[in-house]
Coordinates of C-alpha atoms in Angstrom, one line a residue:
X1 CA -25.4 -207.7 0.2
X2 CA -27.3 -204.9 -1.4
X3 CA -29.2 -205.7 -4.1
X4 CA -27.7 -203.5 -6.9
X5 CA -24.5 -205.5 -6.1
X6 CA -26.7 -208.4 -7.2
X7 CA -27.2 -207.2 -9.8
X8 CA -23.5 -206.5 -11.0
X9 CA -22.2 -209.5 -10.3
X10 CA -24.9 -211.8 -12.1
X11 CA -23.0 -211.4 -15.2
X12 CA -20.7 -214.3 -13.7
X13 CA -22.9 -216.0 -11.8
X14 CA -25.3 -216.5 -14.7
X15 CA -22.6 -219.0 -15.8
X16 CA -22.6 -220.7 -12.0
X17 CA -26.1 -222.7 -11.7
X18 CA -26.6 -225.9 -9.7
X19 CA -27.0 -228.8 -12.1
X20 CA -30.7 -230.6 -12.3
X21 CA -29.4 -233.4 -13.4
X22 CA -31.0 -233.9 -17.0
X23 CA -29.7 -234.4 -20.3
X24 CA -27.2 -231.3 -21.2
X25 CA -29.0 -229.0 -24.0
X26 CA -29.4 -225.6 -24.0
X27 CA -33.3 -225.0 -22.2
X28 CA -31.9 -226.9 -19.3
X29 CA -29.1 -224.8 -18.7
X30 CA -31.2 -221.5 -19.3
X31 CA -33.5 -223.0 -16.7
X32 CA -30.5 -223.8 -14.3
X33 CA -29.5 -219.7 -14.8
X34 CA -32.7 -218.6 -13.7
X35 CA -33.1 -220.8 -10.6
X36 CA -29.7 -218.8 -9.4
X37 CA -31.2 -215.9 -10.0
X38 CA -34.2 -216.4 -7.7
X39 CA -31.9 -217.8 -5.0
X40 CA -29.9 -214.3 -4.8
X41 CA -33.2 -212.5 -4.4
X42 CA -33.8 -211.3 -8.1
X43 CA -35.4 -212.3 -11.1
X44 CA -33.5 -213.7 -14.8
X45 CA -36.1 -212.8 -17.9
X46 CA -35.4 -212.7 -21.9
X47 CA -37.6 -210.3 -24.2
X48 CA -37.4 -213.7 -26.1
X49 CA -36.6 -217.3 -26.6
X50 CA -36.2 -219.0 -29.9
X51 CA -35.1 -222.3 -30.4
X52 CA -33.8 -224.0 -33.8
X53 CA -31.1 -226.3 -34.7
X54 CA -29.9 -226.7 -31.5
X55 CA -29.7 -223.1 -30.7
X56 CA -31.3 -221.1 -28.0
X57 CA -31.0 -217.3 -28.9
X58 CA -32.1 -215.3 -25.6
X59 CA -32.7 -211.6 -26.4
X60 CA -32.4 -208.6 -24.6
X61 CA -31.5 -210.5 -21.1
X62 CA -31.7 -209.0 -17.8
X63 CA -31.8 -209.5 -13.9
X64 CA -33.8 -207.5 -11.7
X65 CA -33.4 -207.6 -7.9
X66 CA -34.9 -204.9 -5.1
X67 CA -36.5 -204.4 -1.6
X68 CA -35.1 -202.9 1.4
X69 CA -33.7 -199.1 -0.1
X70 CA -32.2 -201.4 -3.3
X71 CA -33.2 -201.7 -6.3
X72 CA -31.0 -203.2 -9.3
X73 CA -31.0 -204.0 -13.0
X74 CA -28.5 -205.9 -14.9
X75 CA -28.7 -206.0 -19.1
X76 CA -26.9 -208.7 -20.7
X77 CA -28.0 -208.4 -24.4
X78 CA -28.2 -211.3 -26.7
X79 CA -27.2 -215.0 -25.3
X80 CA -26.7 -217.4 -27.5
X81 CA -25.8 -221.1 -26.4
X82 CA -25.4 -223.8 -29.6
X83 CA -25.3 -227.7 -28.7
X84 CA -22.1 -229.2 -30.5
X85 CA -22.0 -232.5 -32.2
X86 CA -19.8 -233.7 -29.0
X87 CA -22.3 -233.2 -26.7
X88 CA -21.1 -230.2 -25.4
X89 CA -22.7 -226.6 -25.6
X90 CA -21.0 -223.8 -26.6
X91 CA -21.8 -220.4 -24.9
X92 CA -21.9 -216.9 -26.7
X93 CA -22.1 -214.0 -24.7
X94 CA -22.3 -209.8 -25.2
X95 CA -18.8 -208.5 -25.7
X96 CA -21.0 -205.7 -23.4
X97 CA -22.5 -206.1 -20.7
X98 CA -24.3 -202.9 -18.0
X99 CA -26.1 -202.5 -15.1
X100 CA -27.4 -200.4 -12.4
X101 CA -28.0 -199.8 -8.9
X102 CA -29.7 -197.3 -6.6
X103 CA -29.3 -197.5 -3.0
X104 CA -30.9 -195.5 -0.4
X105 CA -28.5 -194.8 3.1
X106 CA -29.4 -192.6 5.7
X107 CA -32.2 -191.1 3.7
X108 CA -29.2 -189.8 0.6
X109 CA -29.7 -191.7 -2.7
X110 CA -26.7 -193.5 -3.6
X111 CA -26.3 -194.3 -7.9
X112 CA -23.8 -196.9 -9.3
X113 CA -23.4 -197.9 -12.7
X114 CA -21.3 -200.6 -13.7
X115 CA -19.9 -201.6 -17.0
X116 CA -18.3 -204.9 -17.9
X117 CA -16.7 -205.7 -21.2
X118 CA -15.1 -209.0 -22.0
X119 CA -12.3 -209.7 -24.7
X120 CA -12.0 -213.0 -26.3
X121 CA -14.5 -214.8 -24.3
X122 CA -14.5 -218.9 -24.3
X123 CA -17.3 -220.8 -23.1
X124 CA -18.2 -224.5 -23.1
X125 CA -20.4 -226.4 -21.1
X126 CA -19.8 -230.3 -20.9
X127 CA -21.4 -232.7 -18.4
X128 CA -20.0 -236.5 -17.4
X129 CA -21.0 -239.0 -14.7
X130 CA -23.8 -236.3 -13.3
X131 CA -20.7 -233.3 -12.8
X132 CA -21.4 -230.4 -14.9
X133 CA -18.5 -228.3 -15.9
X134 CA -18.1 -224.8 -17.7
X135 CA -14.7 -224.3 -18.9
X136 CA -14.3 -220.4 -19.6
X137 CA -11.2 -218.3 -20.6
X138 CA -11.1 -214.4 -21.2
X139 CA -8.6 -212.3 -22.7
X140 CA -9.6 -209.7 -20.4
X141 CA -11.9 -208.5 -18.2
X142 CA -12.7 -204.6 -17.1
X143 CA -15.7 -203.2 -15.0
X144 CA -15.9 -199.9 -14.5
X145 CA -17.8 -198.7 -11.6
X146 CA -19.1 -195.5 -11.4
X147 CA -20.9 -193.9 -7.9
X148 CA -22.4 -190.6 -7.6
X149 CA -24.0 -189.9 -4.1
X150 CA -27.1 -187.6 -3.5
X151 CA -24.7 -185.9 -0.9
X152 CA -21.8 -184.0 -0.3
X153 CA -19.3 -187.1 -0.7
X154 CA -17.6 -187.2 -3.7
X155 CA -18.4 -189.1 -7.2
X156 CA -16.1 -192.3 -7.1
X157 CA -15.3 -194.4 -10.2
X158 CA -13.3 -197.7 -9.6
X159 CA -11.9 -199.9 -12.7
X160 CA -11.0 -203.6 -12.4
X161 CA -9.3 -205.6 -14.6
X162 CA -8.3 -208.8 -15.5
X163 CA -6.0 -211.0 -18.2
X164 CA -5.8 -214.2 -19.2
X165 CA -7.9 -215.8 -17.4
X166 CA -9.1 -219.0 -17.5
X167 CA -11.5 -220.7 -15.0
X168 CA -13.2 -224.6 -14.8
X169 CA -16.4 -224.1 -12.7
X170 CA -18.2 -227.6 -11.8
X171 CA -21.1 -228.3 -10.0
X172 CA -22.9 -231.3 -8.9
X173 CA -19.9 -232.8 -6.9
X174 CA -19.9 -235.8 -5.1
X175 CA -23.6 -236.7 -6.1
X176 CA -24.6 -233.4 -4.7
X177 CA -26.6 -231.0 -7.2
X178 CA -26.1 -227.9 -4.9
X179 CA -22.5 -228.8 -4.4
X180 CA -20.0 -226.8 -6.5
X181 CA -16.3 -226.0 -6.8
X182 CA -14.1 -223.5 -9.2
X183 CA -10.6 -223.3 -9.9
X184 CA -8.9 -220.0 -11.6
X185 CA -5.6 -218.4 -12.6
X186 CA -4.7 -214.9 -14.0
X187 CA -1.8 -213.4 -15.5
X188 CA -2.9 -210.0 -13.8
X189 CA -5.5 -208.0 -11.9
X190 CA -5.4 -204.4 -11.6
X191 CA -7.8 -202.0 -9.4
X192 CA -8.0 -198.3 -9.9
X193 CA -10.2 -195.7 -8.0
X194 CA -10.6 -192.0 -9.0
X195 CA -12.3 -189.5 -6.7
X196 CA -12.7 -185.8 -6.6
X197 CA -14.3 -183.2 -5.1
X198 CA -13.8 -179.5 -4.2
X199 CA -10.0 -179.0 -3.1
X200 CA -9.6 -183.2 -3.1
X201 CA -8.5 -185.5 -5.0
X202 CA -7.7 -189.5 -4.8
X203 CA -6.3 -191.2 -7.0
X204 CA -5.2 -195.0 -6.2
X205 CA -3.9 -197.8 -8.3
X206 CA -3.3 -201.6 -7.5
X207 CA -1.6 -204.2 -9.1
X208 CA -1.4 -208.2 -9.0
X209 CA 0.5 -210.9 -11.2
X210 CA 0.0 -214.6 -11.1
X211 CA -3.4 -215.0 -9.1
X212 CA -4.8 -218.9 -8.2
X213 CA -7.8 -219.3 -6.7
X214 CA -9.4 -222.4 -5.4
X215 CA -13.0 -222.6 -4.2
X216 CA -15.8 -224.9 -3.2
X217 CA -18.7 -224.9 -1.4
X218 CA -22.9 -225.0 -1.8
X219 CA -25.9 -223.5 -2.5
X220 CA -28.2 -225.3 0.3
X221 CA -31.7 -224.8 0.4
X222 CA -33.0 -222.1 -1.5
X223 CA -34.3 -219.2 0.2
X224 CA -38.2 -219.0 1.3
X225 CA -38.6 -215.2 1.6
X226 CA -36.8 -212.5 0.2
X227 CA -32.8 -211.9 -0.1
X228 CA -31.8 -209.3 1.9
X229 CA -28.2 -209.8 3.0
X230 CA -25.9 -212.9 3.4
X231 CA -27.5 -214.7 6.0
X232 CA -30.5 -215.1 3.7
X233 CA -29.0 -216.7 0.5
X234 CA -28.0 -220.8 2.5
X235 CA -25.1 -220.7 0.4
X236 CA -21.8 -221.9 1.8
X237 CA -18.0 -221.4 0.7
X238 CA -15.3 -221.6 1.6
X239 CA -11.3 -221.0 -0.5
X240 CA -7.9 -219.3 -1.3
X241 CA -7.0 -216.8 -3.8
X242 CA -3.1 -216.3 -4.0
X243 CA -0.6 -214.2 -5.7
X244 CA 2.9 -214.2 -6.5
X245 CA 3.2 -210.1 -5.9
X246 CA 1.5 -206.6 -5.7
X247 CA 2.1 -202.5 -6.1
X248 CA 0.2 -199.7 -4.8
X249 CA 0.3 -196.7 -5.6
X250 CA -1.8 -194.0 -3.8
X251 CA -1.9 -189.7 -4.9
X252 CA -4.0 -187.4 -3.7
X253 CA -4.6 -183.7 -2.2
X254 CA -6.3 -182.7 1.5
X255 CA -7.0 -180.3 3.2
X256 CA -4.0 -180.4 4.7
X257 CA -1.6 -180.3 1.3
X258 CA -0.8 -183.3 -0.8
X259 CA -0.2 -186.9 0.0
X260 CA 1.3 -189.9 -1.8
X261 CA 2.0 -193.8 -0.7
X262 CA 4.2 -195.9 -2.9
X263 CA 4.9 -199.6 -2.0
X264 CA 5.9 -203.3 -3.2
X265 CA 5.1 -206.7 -1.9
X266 CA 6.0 -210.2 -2.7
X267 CA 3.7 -213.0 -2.5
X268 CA 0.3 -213.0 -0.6
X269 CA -3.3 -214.6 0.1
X270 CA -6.6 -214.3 0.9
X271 CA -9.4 -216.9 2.3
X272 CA -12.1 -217.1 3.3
X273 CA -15.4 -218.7 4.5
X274 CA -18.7 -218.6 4.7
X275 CA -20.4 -220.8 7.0
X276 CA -23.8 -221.6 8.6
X277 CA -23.0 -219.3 11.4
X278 CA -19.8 -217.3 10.5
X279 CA -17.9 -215.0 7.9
X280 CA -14.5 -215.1 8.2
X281 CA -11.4 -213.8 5.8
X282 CA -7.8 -213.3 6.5
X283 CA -5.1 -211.5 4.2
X284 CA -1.8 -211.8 4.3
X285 CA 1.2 -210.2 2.0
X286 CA 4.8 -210.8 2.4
X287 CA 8.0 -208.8 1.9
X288 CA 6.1 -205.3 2.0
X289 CA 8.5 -202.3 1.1
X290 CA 6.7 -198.7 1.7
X291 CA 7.1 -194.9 1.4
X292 CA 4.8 -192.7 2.5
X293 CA 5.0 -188.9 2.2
X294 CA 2.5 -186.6 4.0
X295 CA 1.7 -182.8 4.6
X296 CA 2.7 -184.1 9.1
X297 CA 5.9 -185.5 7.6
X298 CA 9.0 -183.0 7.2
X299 CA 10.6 -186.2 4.9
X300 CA 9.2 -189.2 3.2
X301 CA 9.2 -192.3 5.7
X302 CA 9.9 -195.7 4.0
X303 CA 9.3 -198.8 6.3
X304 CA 9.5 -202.6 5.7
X305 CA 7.4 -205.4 6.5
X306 CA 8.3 -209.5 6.3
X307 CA 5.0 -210.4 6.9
X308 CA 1.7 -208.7 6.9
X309 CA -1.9 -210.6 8.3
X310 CA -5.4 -209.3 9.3
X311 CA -7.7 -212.0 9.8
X312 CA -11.6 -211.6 11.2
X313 CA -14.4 -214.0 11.6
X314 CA -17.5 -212.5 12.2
X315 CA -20.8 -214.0 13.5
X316 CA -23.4 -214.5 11.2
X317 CA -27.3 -215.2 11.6
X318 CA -28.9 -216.7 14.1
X319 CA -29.1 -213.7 17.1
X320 CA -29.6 -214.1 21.0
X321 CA -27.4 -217.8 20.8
X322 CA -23.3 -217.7 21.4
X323 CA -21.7 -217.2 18.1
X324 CA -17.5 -218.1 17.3
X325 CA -15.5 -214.9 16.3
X326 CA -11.5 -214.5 16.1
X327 CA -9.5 -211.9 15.7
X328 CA -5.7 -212.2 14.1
X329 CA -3.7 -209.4 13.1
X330 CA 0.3 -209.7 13.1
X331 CA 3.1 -207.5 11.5
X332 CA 6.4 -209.1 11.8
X333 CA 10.0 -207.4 11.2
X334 CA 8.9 -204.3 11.1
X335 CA 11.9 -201.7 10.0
X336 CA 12.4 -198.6 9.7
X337 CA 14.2 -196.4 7.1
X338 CA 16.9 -193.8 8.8
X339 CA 16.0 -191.1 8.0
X340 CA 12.9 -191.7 10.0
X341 CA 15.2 -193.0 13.1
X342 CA 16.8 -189.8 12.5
X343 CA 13.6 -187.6 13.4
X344 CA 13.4 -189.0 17.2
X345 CA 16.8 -191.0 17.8
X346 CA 19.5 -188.9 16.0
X347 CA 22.1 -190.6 18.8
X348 CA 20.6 -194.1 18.2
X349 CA 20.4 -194.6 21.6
X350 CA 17.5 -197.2 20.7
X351 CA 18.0 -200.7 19.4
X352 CA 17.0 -200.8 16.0
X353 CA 15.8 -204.5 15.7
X354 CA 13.0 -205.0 13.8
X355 CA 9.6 -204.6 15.2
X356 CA 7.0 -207.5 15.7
X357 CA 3.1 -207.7 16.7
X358 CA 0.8 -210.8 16.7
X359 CA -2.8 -210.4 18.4
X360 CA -4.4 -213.9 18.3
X361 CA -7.7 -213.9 19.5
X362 CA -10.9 -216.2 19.4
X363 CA -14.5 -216.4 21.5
X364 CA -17.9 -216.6 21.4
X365 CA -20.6 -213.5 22.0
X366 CA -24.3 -213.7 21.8
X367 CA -25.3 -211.3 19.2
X368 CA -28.2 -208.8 19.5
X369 CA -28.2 -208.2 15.9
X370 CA -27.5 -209.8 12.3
X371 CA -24.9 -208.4 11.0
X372 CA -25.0 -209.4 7.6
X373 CA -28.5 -210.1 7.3
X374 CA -30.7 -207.4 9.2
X375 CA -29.8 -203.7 7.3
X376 CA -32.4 -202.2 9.5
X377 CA -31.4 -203.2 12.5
X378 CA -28.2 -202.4 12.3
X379 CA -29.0 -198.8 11.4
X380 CA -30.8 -198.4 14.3
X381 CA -28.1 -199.6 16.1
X382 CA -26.6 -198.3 19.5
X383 CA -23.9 -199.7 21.0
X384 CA -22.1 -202.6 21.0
X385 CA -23.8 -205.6 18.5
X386 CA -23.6 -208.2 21.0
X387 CA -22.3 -209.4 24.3
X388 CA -19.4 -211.4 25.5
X389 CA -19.5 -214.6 26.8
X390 CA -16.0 -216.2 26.0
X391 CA -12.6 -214.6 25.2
X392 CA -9.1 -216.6 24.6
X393 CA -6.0 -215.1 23.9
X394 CA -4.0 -217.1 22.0
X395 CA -0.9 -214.9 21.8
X396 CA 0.1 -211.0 22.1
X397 CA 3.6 -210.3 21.3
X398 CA 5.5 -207.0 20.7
X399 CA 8.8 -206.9 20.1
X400 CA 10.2 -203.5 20.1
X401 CA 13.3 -201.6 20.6
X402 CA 15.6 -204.4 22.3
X403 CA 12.1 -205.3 24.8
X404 CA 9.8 -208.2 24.3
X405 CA 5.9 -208.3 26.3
X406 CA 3.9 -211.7 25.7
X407 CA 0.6 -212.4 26.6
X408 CA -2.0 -215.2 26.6
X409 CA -4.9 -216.4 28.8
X410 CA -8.7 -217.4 28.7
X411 CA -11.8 -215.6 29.9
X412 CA -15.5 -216.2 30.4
X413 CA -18.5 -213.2 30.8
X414 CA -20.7 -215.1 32.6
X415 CA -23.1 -212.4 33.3
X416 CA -24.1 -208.9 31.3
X417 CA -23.5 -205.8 32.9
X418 CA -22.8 -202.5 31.7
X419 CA -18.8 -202.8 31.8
X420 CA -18.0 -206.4 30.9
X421 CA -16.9 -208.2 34.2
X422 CA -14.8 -211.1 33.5
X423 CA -13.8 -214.5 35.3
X424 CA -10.6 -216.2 34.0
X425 CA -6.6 -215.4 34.3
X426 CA -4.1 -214.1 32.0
X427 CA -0.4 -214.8 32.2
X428 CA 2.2 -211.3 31.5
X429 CA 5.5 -211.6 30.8
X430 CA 8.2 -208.5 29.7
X431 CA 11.5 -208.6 29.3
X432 CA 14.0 -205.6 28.8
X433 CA 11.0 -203.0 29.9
X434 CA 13.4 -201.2 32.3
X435 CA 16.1 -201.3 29.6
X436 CA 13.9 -199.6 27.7
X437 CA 12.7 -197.0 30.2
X438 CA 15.7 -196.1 31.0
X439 CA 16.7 -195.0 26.9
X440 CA 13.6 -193.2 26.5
X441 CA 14.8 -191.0 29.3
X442 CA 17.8 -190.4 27.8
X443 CA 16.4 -189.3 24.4
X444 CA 14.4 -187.0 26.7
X445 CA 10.9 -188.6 25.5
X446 CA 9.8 -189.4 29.1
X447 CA 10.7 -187.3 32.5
X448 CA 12.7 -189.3 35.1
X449 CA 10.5 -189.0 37.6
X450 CA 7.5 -190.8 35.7
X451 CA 10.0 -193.5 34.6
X452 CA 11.0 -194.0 38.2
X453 CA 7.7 -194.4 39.0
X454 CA 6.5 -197.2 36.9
X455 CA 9.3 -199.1 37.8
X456 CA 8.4 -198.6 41.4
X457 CA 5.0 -200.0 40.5
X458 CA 5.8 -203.2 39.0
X459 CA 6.7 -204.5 41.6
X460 CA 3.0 -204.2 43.2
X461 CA 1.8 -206.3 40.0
X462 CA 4.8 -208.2 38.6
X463 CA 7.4 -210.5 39.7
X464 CA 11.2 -210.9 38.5
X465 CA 11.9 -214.0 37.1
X466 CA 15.9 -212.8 36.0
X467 CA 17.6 -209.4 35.0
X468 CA 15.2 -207.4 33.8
X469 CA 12.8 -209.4 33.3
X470 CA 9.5 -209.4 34.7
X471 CA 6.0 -211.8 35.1
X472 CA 2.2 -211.5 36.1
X473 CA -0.2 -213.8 36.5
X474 CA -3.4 -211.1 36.5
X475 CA -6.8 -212.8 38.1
X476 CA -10.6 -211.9 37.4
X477 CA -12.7 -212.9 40.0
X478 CA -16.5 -213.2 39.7
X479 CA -18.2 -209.8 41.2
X480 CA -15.3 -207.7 39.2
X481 CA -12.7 -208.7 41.8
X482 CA -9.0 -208.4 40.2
X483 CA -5.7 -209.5 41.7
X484 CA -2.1 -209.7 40.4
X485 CA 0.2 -212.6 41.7
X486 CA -2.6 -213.2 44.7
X487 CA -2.1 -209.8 45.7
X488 CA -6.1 -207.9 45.5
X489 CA -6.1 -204.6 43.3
X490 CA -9.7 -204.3 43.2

């Protein structure tokens, strides 16, 4: 987490503090905000305080936060927050709100200036039975990000936006004052991103309606040196954000001649978590309709998807102990529009079934590196950033043109060598792969004599189980040994 981005997003996470369990009035709260701010790594300060009649007026507010090649600065302007007669206290915030960021990578200075401005902003903060809760609605929200690198890449500037949205943050949850959760819906979010540069252009667009998003979690411990990436903050989360449907639309012009992507989608999701020892997220969108048109591509292609999902956890922290990861992508139903069948099967010699593939995948490596907390490290990185030392496949399936190959098995690296060696079995099974060999031919895409070949072959490392239909039970021995159905390959 560099610290310019920090810096960018304190403008929400001002209004996110742990309670400390006192009376609800203005100071306290101030004093909450700034304890947030030192446990991401940065510091909260006002020019000024003043305090009358039950109103704190905070001038000229801002949040600093730097080390490691960062360095960023957020200015919030004027804060007010007014106690009510009902024990609440109301919260008045800059219509305006701007900060910066400059980033050093690979020696090249990277600048990025974002801009936030908020439209019919609502904020009250009321407290019961020890649970602190901010209730905040917006009639819209844009930031506009703007990056210009020392280099040769191009100046980027991304817009977000959001509308009607209202949000109930609590904290102090379960008679925890670091525990938290937050609820929030919008009617949309929309993403633009503008590049250019000499002879390219890129200009992308992204659209959501009805977003949900439910999330919980805590702030643990706060941190005892300084905040350089994730693994140093001790905060925990974990959530869903949903959607009922999406468009993207993507222009731009290569090197190679122009390029455009146009697509729908119906309803999708994203979690995700952040644990002691992992990070893990996993997207998925439904009912995905595509065209794509590219200077390779004599025609547009337009393709289908029922479901879309790419999932990752990723270790986090602690390095030199086994760490969980997983791995699960799947696209299901895949189709293809005709005129694309009509580039490479004009006969429609293949079956034109949909298309599936699910990789599920989980397993433990010991890392040599932090990946989200040690910048340095990882720039000095060569090769892979850890070792394996457990692999299970869940499932790989493919489904494709009238033939079907599963897949699933569990393996351990028990030692570390230069090419992973590992102990454990995994189970093969493919069904209409000779079906299929024997169509490619005939469209001419393969020679005979290789397809005669590989089926000659299977039968050193496969069995049949019924008409055309084939199975493998593929052995790792410790040492590197490797046999198929008992019989030795290596």
């Amino acid at each position: 987490m560099p610290k310019h981005h920090i810096a960018g997003t304190a403008a929400l996470l001002l209004l996110t503090a742990p309670a400390a369990w006192a009376e609800i009035d203005a100071r306290t709260i101030w004093i909450d905000w700034q304890d947030v701010a030192s446990r991401l790594g940065g510091t909260l300060t006002a020019a000024s305080e003043t305090y009358a009649d039950g109103t704190l007026t905070l001038t000229d507010v801002s949040m600093a936060a730097g080390g490691d090649g960062a360095e960023g600065t957020g200015s919030y302007g004027t804060i007010t927050m007014i106690e009510q007669d009902d024990g609440t206290l109301r919260i008045e915030v800059p219509a305006r709100v701007a900060t910066t960021g400059t980033t050093i990578v690979d020696g090249e200075t990277v600048e990025q200036d974002i801009e936030m401005t908020y439209d019919g902003t609502d904020i009250v903060v009321r407290e019961e039975a020890g649970v602190r809760t901010y209730d905040m609605a917006m009639d819209a929200l844009t930031a506009v990000m703007t990056t210009q690198n020392e280099g040769p890449a191009a100046p980027t500037e991304v817009t977000f936006t959001m509308s009607d949205v209202v949000s109930t943050y609590r904290s102090g949850i379960g008679g925890d004052p670091d525990a938290f959760d937050q609820s929030t819906t919008a009617d949309g979010l929309g993403l633009s991103v503008s590049s250019r540069s000499e002879g390219e252009t890129v200009d992308l667009t992204y659209a959501l309606t009805g977003l949900r998003s439910e999330v919980e979690g805590s702030y643990g411990d706060a941190p005892t040196g300084s905040v350089v990436g994730l693994s140093d903050l001790g905060v925990t989360y974990a959530g869903d954000i949903s959607h009922s449907g999406g468009t993207l639309a993507v222009d731009g012009k290569g090197s190679q001649g122009p390029f455009s992507i146009e697509s729908t989608s119906g309803a999708g999701e994203l979690t995700f978590d952040l644990g002691d020892d992992s990070l893990g997220y996993v997207i998925s969108s439904t009912d995905i309709d595509a065209t794509v048109e590219a200077p390779g591509l004599p025609v547009p292609v337009g393709f289908s998807l029922a479901e879309s999902t790419a999932g990752f956890t990723l270790p986090l922290g602690e390095t030199g102990v086994a760490m969980p990861f997983a791995v699960a992508l799947s696209a299901r139903e895949l189709e293809l529009g005709d005129t694309l069948w009509g580039l490479f099967d004009p006969t429609g010699q293949l079956p034109r079934d949909p298309a599936t593939l699910v990789v599920d995948m989980d397993g433990t490596a010991v890392m040599n590196v932090d990946l989200f907390g040690d910048p340095a490290a990882m720039a000095r990185l060569q090769g892979p950033p850890g070792d394996l030392k457990t692999l299970n496949l869940n499932q790989l399936l493919l489904t494709l043109a009238g033939a079907e190959l599963r897949a699933s098995g569990t393996l351990e690296f028990p030692e570390v060598t230069p090419v992973p060696e590992p102990v454990g079995i995994i189970e093969l099974a493919l069904d209409g792969g000779f079906a299929l060999a024997d169509r490619l031919v005939a469209l001419g895409l393969i020679p005979q004599e290789q397809a005669a070949f590989v089926k000659g072959m299977t039968g050193a490392v496969a069995r049949t189980v019924g008409e055309d239909q084939l199975e493998s039970t593929i052995e790792f021995t410790p040492g590197g040994g490797i046999s198929a159905n008992g019989l030795p390959l290596k």
